[in-house]
Amino acid sequence: MKLEKIAPFGRSLEEYRKIFSLSGDDLEKNIVGVGDGPASFNAEMSALGKTVISIDPLYSLQPHEIEERFYSVVDDIIAQVEATPHDWVWSYHKSPEHLKDNRTAALRCFIADYEAGKAEGRYILGELPSLDFAHGKFQLAVCSHFLFLYSEHLTYGFHLSSVLEMLRIAHEVRIFPLLTLMLEVSPYVQPLILELESRGVIVSVESVEYELQRGGNKMLRIQHFS
Ligand SMILES: C[S@@+](CC[C@H](N)C(=O)[O-])C[C@H]1O[C@@H](n2cnc3c(N)ncnc32)[C@H](O)[C@@H]1O
């Protein structure tokens, strides 16, 4: 898949649960979603009484502007998916049309919660590689479909600084997927693992129960020694 810009596509709580292997205990944690964009993760978690703060540069926009950005790219992206049928695994989403329906549903759920969530401080404008939070404020930071996926758009230095920044504000960081838009393991994954290990951080690559990009069923888990 080729994208000029980072797509304002969002996933649901159920997808985040699978993508990050979130356990019942994990859901009770103080979580920051970095680059959450129009995911419905925060809206659905908040409705269940859980604690999530989402950070994204997109949150400078009005709701209708976020909707416009989504609807301006969704058909092109679904057309690219339809044109490359062997690149996708239809286990969670059943077809390109179902994928579009699920992304649209996540957007609607997010938009319905956006103004209230902003007022409650759950959607906060911010961007990697610098986050305006104290050391260790969160138990868990998750970053879905931003780092590694857009390796053609973002440098290795950006990835390293971003991961170190998430590790500064959270005890544990999980990142998914490890593939680029071209379905190759990001060239940054291995150097990043070596760099983090040399800094005394625990790093593991783990299989998860979610695969849409063919071969994209791995998550990176990064933890401080406690
Ligand atoms: C493909 S979307 C993924 C949204 C969500 N994480 C999900 O998986 O459903 C990528 C998100 O990364 C956000 N983004 C772009 N630049 C960023 C940055 N420097 N720091 C954090 N997020 C950024 C975009 O605004 C967009 O919302």
PDB file of N, CA and C in Angstrom, residues 60-135:
ATOM      1  N   SER A  60      -6.019  18.758  17.287  1.00  0.00           N
ATOM      2  CA  SER A  60      -6.118  20.217  17.073  1.00  0.00           C
ATOM      3  C   SER A  60      -7.344  20.519  16.212  1.00  0.00           C
ATOM      4  N   LEU A  61      -7.913  19.478  15.588  1.00  0.00           N
ATOM      5  CA  LEU A  61      -8.994  19.682  14.600  1.00  0.00           C
ATOM      6  C   LEU A  61     -10.375  19.603  15.228  1.00  0.00           C
ATOM      7  N   GLN A  62     -11.320  20.227  14.525  1.00  0.00           N
ATOM      8  CA  GLN A  62     -12.734  20.119  14.886  1.00  0.00           C
ATOM      9  C   GLN A  62     -13.257  18.751  14.423  1.00  0.00           C
ATOM     10  N   PRO A  63     -14.353  18.276  15.048  1.00  0.00           N
ATOM     11  CA  PRO A  63     -14.891  16.964  14.659  1.00  0.00           C
ATOM     12  C   PRO A  63     -15.149  16.848  13.156  1.00  0.00           C
ATOM     13  N   HIS A  64     -15.761  17.885  12.556  1.00  0.00           N
ATOM     14  CA  HIS A  64     -16.093  17.763  11.130  1.00  0.00           C
ATOM     15  C   HIS A  64     -14.834  17.703  10.261  1.00  0.00           C
ATOM     16  N   GLU A  65     -13.738  18.331  10.740  1.00  0.00           N
ATOM     17  CA  GLU A  65     -12.485  18.283   9.970  1.00  0.00           C
ATOM     18  C   GLU A  65     -11.882  16.877  10.011  1.00  0.00           C
ATOM     19  N   ILE A  66     -11.992  16.223  11.172  1.00  0.00           N
ATOM     20  CA  ILE A  66     -11.480  14.844  11.279  1.00  0.00           C
ATOM     21  C   ILE A  66     -12.308  13.928  10.381  1.00  0.00           C
ATOM     22  N   GLU A  67     -13.634  14.127  10.394  1.00  0.00           N
ATOM     23  CA  GLU A  67     -14.502  13.315   9.523  1.00  0.00           C
ATOM     24  C   GLU A  67     -14.145  13.540   8.058  1.00  0.00           C
ATOM     25  N   GLU A  68     -13.925  14.808   7.684  1.00  0.00           N
ATOM     26  CA  GLU A  68     -13.579  15.105   6.281  1.00  0.00           C
ATOM     27  C   GLU A  68     -12.296  14.390   5.865  1.00  0.00           C
ATOM     28  N   ARG A  69     -11.290  14.403   6.785  1.00  0.00           N
ATOM     29  CA  ARG A  69     -10.021  13.737   6.459  1.00  0.00           C
ATOM     30  C   ARG A  69     -10.226  12.242   6.243  1.00  0.00           C
ATOM     31  N   PHE A  70     -11.052  11.645   7.099  1.00  0.00           N
ATOM     32  CA  PHE A  70     -11.313  10.203   6.982  1.00  0.00           C
ATOM     33  C   PHE A  70     -12.020   9.912   5.656  1.00  0.00           C
ATOM     34  N   TYR A  71     -13.110  10.634   5.386  1.00  0.00           N
ATOM     35  CA  TYR A  71     -13.906  10.316   4.191  1.00  0.00           C
ATOM     36  C   TYR A  71     -13.161  10.675   2.896  1.00  0.00           C
ATOM     37  N   SER A  72     -12.158  11.559   2.999  1.00  0.00           N
ATOM     38  CA  SER A  72     -11.415  11.914   1.779  1.00  0.00           C
ATOM     39  C   SER A  72     -10.432  10.809   1.362  1.00  0.00           C
ATOM     40  N   VAL A  73     -10.107   9.889   2.280  1.00  0.00           N
ATOM     41  CA  VAL A  73      -9.125   8.848   1.918  1.00  0.00           C
ATOM     42  C   VAL A  73      -9.682   7.426   1.969  1.00  0.00           C
ATOM     43  N   VAL A  74     -10.831   7.237   2.626  1.00  0.00           N
ATOM     44  CA  VAL A  74     -11.258   5.860   2.906  1.00  0.00           C
ATOM     45  C   VAL A  74     -11.487   5.046   1.629  1.00  0.00           C
ATOM     46  N   ASP A  75     -12.109   5.639   0.616  1.00  0.00           N
ATOM     47  CA  ASP A  75     -12.414   4.841  -0.580  1.00  0.00           C
ATOM     48  C   ASP A  75     -11.150   4.455  -1.339  1.00  0.00           C
ATOM     49  N   ASP A  76     -10.167   5.367  -1.365  1.00  0.00           N
ATOM     50  CA  ASP A  76      -8.906   5.044  -2.039  1.00  0.00           C
ATOM     51  C   ASP A  76      -8.194   3.905  -1.312  1.00  0.00           C
ATOM     52  N   ILE A  77      -8.195   3.949   0.023  1.00  0.00           N
ATOM     53  CA  ILE A  77      -7.512   2.898   0.783  1.00  0.00           C
ATOM     54  C   ILE A  77      -8.216   1.560   0.591  1.00  0.00           C
ATOM     55  N   ILE A  78      -9.532   1.554   0.638  1.00  0.00           N
ATOM     56  CA  ILE A  78     -10.263   0.291   0.444  1.00  0.00           C
ATOM     57  C   ILE A  78     -10.035  -0.229  -0.991  1.00  0.00           C
ATOM     58  N   ALA A  79      -9.956   0.679  -1.960  1.00  0.00           N
ATOM     59  CA  ALA A  79      -9.681   0.254  -3.342  1.00  0.00           C
ATOM     60  C   ALA A  79      -8.298  -0.386  -3.427  1.00  0.00           C
ATOM     61  N   GLN A  80      -7.307   0.177  -2.724  1.00  0.00           N
ATOM     62  CA  GLN A  80      -5.959  -0.425  -2.721  1.00  0.00           C
ATOM     63  C   GLN A  80      -5.990  -1.812  -2.068  1.00  0.00           C
ATOM     64  N   VAL A  81      -6.797  -1.956  -1.033  1.00  0.00           N
ATOM     65  CA  VAL A  81      -6.928  -3.272  -0.378  1.00  0.00           C
ATOM     66  C   VAL A  81      -7.564  -4.268  -1.352  1.00  0.00           C
ATOM     67  N   GLU A  82      -8.614  -3.838  -2.038  1.00  0.00           N
ATOM     68  CA  GLU A  82      -9.297  -4.742  -2.989  1.00  0.00           C
ATOM     69  C   GLU A  82      -8.369  -5.157  -4.135  1.00  0.00           C
ATOM     70  N   ALA A  83      -7.450  -4.248  -4.497  1.00  0.00           N
ATOM     71  CA  ALA A  83      -6.543  -4.524  -5.623  1.00  0.00           C
ATOM     72  C   ALA A  83      -5.387  -5.451  -5.230  1.00  0.00           C
ATOM     73  N   THR A  84      -5.237  -5.716  -3.928  1.00  0.00           N
ATOM     74  CA  THR A  84      -4.120  -6.555  -3.458  1.00  0.00           C
ATOM     75  C   THR A  84      -4.662  -7.649  -2.521  1.00  0.00           C
ATOM     76  N   PRO A  85      -5.557  -8.517  -3.033  1.00  0.00           N
ATOM     77  CA  PRO A  85      -6.275  -9.450  -2.153  1.00  0.00           C
ATOM     78  C   PRO A  85      -5.374 -10.396  -1.366  1.00  0.00           C
ATOM     79  N   HIS A  86      -4.178 -10.702  -1.911  1.00  0.00           N
ATOM     80  CA  HIS A  86      -3.313 -11.667  -1.218  1.00  0.00           C
ATOM     81  C   HIS A  86      -2.526 -11.040  -0.074  1.00  0.00           C
ATOM     82  N   ASP A  87      -2.625  -9.732   0.061  1.00  0.00           N
ATOM     83  CA  ASP A  87      -1.859  -9.050   1.115  1.00  0.00           C
ATOM     84  C   ASP A  87      -2.590  -9.030   2.455  1.00  0.00           C
ATOM     85  N   TRP A  88      -3.827  -9.520   2.477  1.00  0.00           N
ATOM     86  CA  TRP A  88      -4.665  -9.328   3.672  1.00  0.00           C
ATOM     87  C   TRP A  88      -5.217 -10.636   4.183  1.00  0.00           C
ATOM     88  N   VAL A  89      -5.423 -10.686   5.489  1.00  0.00           N
ATOM     89  CA  VAL A  89      -5.997 -11.876   6.123  1.00  0.00           C
ATOM     90  C   VAL A  89      -7.384 -11.501   6.633  1.00  0.00           C
ATOM     91  N   TRP A  90      -8.393 -12.211   6.136  1.00  0.00           N
ATOM     92  CA  TRP A  90      -9.782 -11.840   6.488  1.00  0.00           C
ATOM     93  C   TRP A  90     -10.293 -12.737   7.612  1.00  0.00           C
ATOM     94  N   SER A  91      -9.683 -12.590   8.769  1.00  0.00           N
ATOM     95  CA  SER A  91     -10.137 -13.364   9.928  1.00  0.00           C
ATOM     96  C   SER A  91     -10.966 -12.467  10.855  1.00  0.00           C
ATOM     97  N   TYR A  92     -10.436 -11.347  11.234  1.00  0.00           N
ATOM     98  CA  TYR A  92     -11.199 -10.418  12.096  1.00  0.00           C
ATOM     99  C   TYR A  92     -12.207  -9.647  11.241  1.00  0.00           C
ATOM    100  N   HIS A  93     -11.708  -8.891  10.283  1.00  0.00           N
ATOM    101  CA  HIS A  93     -12.586  -8.246   9.291  1.00  0.00           C
ATOM    102  C   HIS A  93     -12.828  -9.300   8.208  1.00  0.00           C
ATOM    103  N   LYS A  94     -14.058  -9.346   7.702  1.00  0.00           N
ATOM    104  CA  LYS A  94     -14.394 -10.451   6.802  1.00  0.00           C
ATOM    105  C   LYS A  94     -14.177 -10.117   5.326  1.00  0.00           C
ATOM    106  N   SER A  95     -14.055  -8.839   4.994  1.00  0.00           N
ATOM    107  CA  SER A  95     -13.921  -8.421   3.591  1.00  0.00           C
ATOM    108  C   SER A  95     -13.521  -6.947   3.580  1.00  0.00           C
ATOM    109  N   PRO A  96     -13.106  -6.426   2.422  1.00  0.00           N
ATOM    110  CA  PRO A  96     -12.799  -4.989   2.354  1.00  0.00           C
ATOM    111  C   PRO A  96     -13.993  -4.119   2.779  1.00  0.00           C
ATOM    112  N   GLU A  97     -15.194  -4.535   2.383  1.00  0.00           N
ATOM    113  CA  GLU A  97     -16.396  -3.762   2.752  1.00  0.00           C
ATOM    114  C   GLU A  97     -16.615  -3.783   4.261  1.00  0.00           C
ATOM    115  N   HIS A  98     -16.394  -4.940   4.859  1.00  0.00           N
ATOM    116  CA  HIS A  98     -16.527  -5.078   6.318  1.00  0.00           C
ATOM    117  C   HIS A  98     -15.473  -4.229   7.032  1.00  0.00           C
ATOM    118  N   LEU A  99     -14.256  -4.214   6.461  1.00  0.00           N
ATOM    119  CA  LEU A  99     -13.189  -3.375   7.018  1.00  0.00           C
ATOM    120  C   LEU A  99     -13.614  -1.903   6.997  1.00  0.00           C
ATOM    121  N   LYS A 100     -14.170  -1.475   5.873  1.00  0.00           N
ATOM    122  CA  LYS A 100     -14.623  -0.079   5.767  1.00  0.00           C
ATOM    123  C   LYS A 100     -15.718   0.202   6.801  1.00  0.00           C
ATOM    124  N   ASP A 101     -16.656  -0.726   6.935  1.00  0.00           N
ATOM    125  CA  ASP A 101     -17.741  -0.549   7.915  1.00  0.00           C
ATOM    126  C   ASP A 101     -17.181  -0.436   9.333  1.00  0.00           C
ATOM    127  N   ASN A 102     -16.191  -1.277   9.652  1.00  0.00           N
ATOM    128  CA  ASN A 102     -15.622  -1.250  11.007  1.00  0.00           C
ATOM    129  C   ASN A 102     -14.853   0.041  11.272  1.00  0.00           C
ATOM    130  N   ARG A 103     -14.102   0.510  10.261  1.00  0.00           N
ATOM    131  CA  ARG A 103     -13.367   1.770  10.439  1.00  0.00           C
ATOM    132  C   ARG A 103     -14.353   2.946  10.576  1.00  0.00           C
ATOM    133  N   THR A 104     -15.434   2.888   9.815  1.00  0.00           N
ATOM    134  CA  THR A 104     -16.435   3.964   9.880  1.00  0.00           C
ATOM    135  C   THR A 104     -17.130   3.947  11.250  1.00  0.00           C
ATOM    136  N   ALA A 105     -17.418   2.754  11.749  1.00  0.00           N
ATOM    137  CA  ALA A 105     -18.068   2.636  13.064  1.00  0.00           C
ATOM    138  C   ALA A 105     -17.153   3.176  14.165  1.00  0.00           C
ATOM    139  N   ALA A 106     -15.855   2.868  14.076  1.00  0.00           N
ATOM    140  CA  ALA A 106     -14.908   3.372  15.087  1.00  0.00           C
ATOM    141  C   ALA A 106     -14.866   4.898  15.036  1.00  0.00           C
ATOM    142  N   LEU A 107     -14.828   5.443  13.815  1.00  0.00           N
ATOM    143  CA  LEU A 107     -14.806   6.913  13.667  1.00  0.00           C
ATOM    144  C   LEU A 107     -16.051   7.528  14.302  1.00  0.00           C
ATOM    145  N   ARG A 108     -17.208   6.961  14.016  1.00  0.00           N
ATOM    146  CA  ARG A 108     -18.464   7.536  14.549  1.00  0.00           C
ATOM    147  C   ARG A 108     -18.485   7.485  16.073  1.00  0.00           C
ATOM    148  N   CYS A 109     -18.027   6.385  16.628  1.00  0.00           N
ATOM    149  CA  CYS A 109     -17.989   6.230  18.081  1.00  0.00           C
ATOM    150  C   CYS A 109     -17.038   7.268  18.689  1.00  0.00           C
ATOM    151  N   PHE A 110     -15.887   7.449  18.034  1.00  0.00           N
ATOM    152  CA  PHE A 110     -14.911   8.445  18.494  1.00  0.00           C
ATOM    153  C   PHE A 110     -15.509   9.854  18.415  1.00  0.00           C
ATOM    154  N   ILE A 111     -16.117  10.188  17.273  1.00  0.00           N
ATOM    155  CA  ILE A 111     -16.658  11.546  17.082  1.00  0.00           C
ATOM    156  C   ILE A 111     -17.735  11.840  18.121  1.00  0.00           C
ATOM    157  N   ALA A 112     -18.565  10.846  18.436  1.00  0.00           N
ATOM    158  CA  ALA A 112     -19.641  11.053  19.412  1.00  0.00           C
ATOM    159  C   ALA A 112     -19.077  11.354  20.804  1.00  0.00           C
ATOM    160  N   ASP A 113     -17.845  10.930  21.061  1.00  0.00           N
ATOM    161  CA  ASP A 113     -17.229  11.084  22.384  1.00  0.00           C
ATOM    162  C   ASP A 113     -16.220  12.223  22.424  1.00  0.00           C
ATOM    163  N   TYR A 114     -15.876  12.779  21.266  1.00  0.00           N
ATOM    164  CA  TYR A 114     -14.692  13.645  21.124  1.00  0.00           C
ATOM    165  C   TYR A 114     -14.788  14.917  21.972  1.00  0.00           C
ATOM    166  N   GLU A 115     -15.897  15.650  21.860  1.00  0.00           N
ATOM    167  CA  GLU A 115     -15.994  16.927  22.588  1.00  0.00           C
ATOM    168  C   GLU A 115     -15.995  16.684  24.093  1.00  0.00           C
ATOM    169  N   ALA A 116     -16.778  15.698  24.540  1.00  0.00           N
ATOM    170  CA  ALA A 116     -16.830  15.387  25.981  1.00  0.00           C
ATOM    171  C   ALA A 116     -15.462  14.916  26.464  1.00  0.00           C
ATOM    172  N   GLY A 117     -14.813  14.080  25.652  1.00  0.00           N
ATOM    173  CA  GLY A 117     -13.503  13.553  26.039  1.00  0.00           C
ATOM    174  C   GLY A 117     -12.443  14.642  26.102  1.00  0.00           C
ATOM    175  N   LYS A 118     -12.552  15.612  25.202  1.00  0.00           N
ATOM    176  CA  LYS A 118     -11.606  16.740  25.244  1.00  0.00           C
ATOM    177  C   LYS A 118     -11.805  17.544  26.534  1.00  0.00           C
ATOM    178  N   ALA A 119     -13.081  17.799  26.840  1.00  0.00           N
ATOM    179  CA  ALA A 119     -13.404  18.582  28.046  1.00  0.00           C
ATOM    180  C   ALA A 119     -12.922  17.850  29.308  1.00  0.00           C
ATOM    181  N   GLU A 120     -12.961  16.530  29.275  1.00  0.00           N
ATOM    182  CA  GLU A 120     -12.524  15.732  30.437  1.00  0.00           C
ATOM    183  C   GLU A 120     -11.020  15.478  30.430  1.00  0.00           C
ATOM    184  N   GLY A 121     -10.315  15.998  29.425  1.00  0.00           N
ATOM    185  CA  GLY A 121      -8.859  15.808  29.353  1.00  0.00           C
ATOM    186  C   GLY A 121      -8.462  14.416  28.916  1.00  0.00           C
ATOM    187  N   ARG A 122      -9.359  13.704  28.207  1.00  0.00           N
ATOM    188  CA  ARG A 122      -9.030  12.348  27.721  1.00  0.00           C
ATOM    189  C   ARG A 122      -8.448  12.357  26.311  1.00  0.00           C
ATOM    190  N   TYR A 123      -8.715  13.415  25.543  1.00  0.00           N
ATOM    191  CA  TYR A 123      -8.099  13.570  24.213  1.00  0.00           C
ATOM    192  C   TYR A 123      -7.205  14.802  24.278  1.00  0.00           C
ATOM    193  N   ILE A 124      -5.920  14.576  24.226  1.00  0.00           N
ATOM    194  CA  ILE A 124      -4.974  15.668  24.434  1.00  0.00           C
ATOM    195  C   ILE A 124      -4.103  15.836  23.196  1.00  0.00           C
ATOM    196  N   LEU A 125      -4.003  17.096  22.776  1.00  0.00           N
ATOM    197  CA  LEU A 125      -3.164  17.430  21.624  1.00  0.00           C
ATOM    198  C   LEU A 125      -1.694  17.229  21.999  1.00  0.00           C
ATOM    199  N   GLY A 126      -0.991  16.456  21.206  1.00  0.00           N
ATOM    200  CA  GLY A 126       0.431  16.236  21.474  1.00  0.00           C
ATOM    201  C   GLY A 126       0.996  15.343  20.390  1.00  0.00           C
ATOM    202  N   GLU A 127       2.309  15.262  20.330  1.00  0.00           N
ATOM    203  CA  GLU A 127       2.890  14.387  19.309  1.00  0.00           C
ATOM    204  C   GLU A 127       4.273  13.927  19.702  1.00  0.00           C
ATOM    205  N   LEU A 128       4.570  12.728  19.277  1.00  0.00           N
ATOM    206  CA  LEU A 128       5.920  12.205  19.425  1.00  0.00           C
ATOM    207  C   LEU A 128       6.853  13.038  18.563  1.00  0.00           C
ATOM    208  N   PRO A 129       8.106  13.212  18.935  1.00  0.00           N
ATOM    209  CA  PRO A 129       8.806  12.452  19.968  1.00  0.00           C
ATOM    210  C   PRO A 129       8.856  13.109  21.338  1.00  0.00           C
ATOM    211  N   SER A 130       7.976  14.084  21.612  1.00  0.00           N
ATOM    212  CA  SER A 130       8.055  14.757  22.908  1.00  0.00           C
ATOM    213  C   SER A 130       6.656  14.836  23.515  1.00  0.00           C
ATOM    214  N   LEU A 131       6.466  14.258  24.679  1.00  0.00           N
ATOM    215  CA  LEU A 131       5.143  14.201  25.300  1.00  0.00           C
ATOM    216  C   LEU A 131       5.184  14.938  26.636  1.00  0.00           C
ATOM    217  N   ASP A 132       4.167  15.746  26.877  1.00  0.00           N
ATOM    218  CA  ASP A 132       4.178  16.655  28.015  1.00  0.00           C
ATOM    219  C   ASP A 132       3.597  15.989  29.273  1.00  0.00           C
ATOM    220  N   PHE A 133       4.263  14.926  29.726  1.00  0.00           N
ATOM    221  CA  PHE A 133       3.811  14.229  30.933  1.00  0.00           C
ATOM    222  C   PHE A 133       5.014  13.921  31.817  1.00  0.00           C
ATOM    223  N   ALA A 134       4.726  13.762  33.117  1.00  0.00           N
ATOM    224  CA  ALA A 134       5.794  13.472  34.076  1.00  0.00           C
ATOM    225  C   ALA A 134       6.332  12.050  33.882  1.00  0.00           C
ATOM    226  N   HIS A 135       7.537  11.820  34.374  1.00  0.00           N
ATOM    227  CA  HIS A 135       8.146  10.480  34.360  1.00  0.00           C
ATOM    228  C   HIS A 135       7.208   9.488  35.030  1.00  0.00           C
TER     229      HIS A 135
END
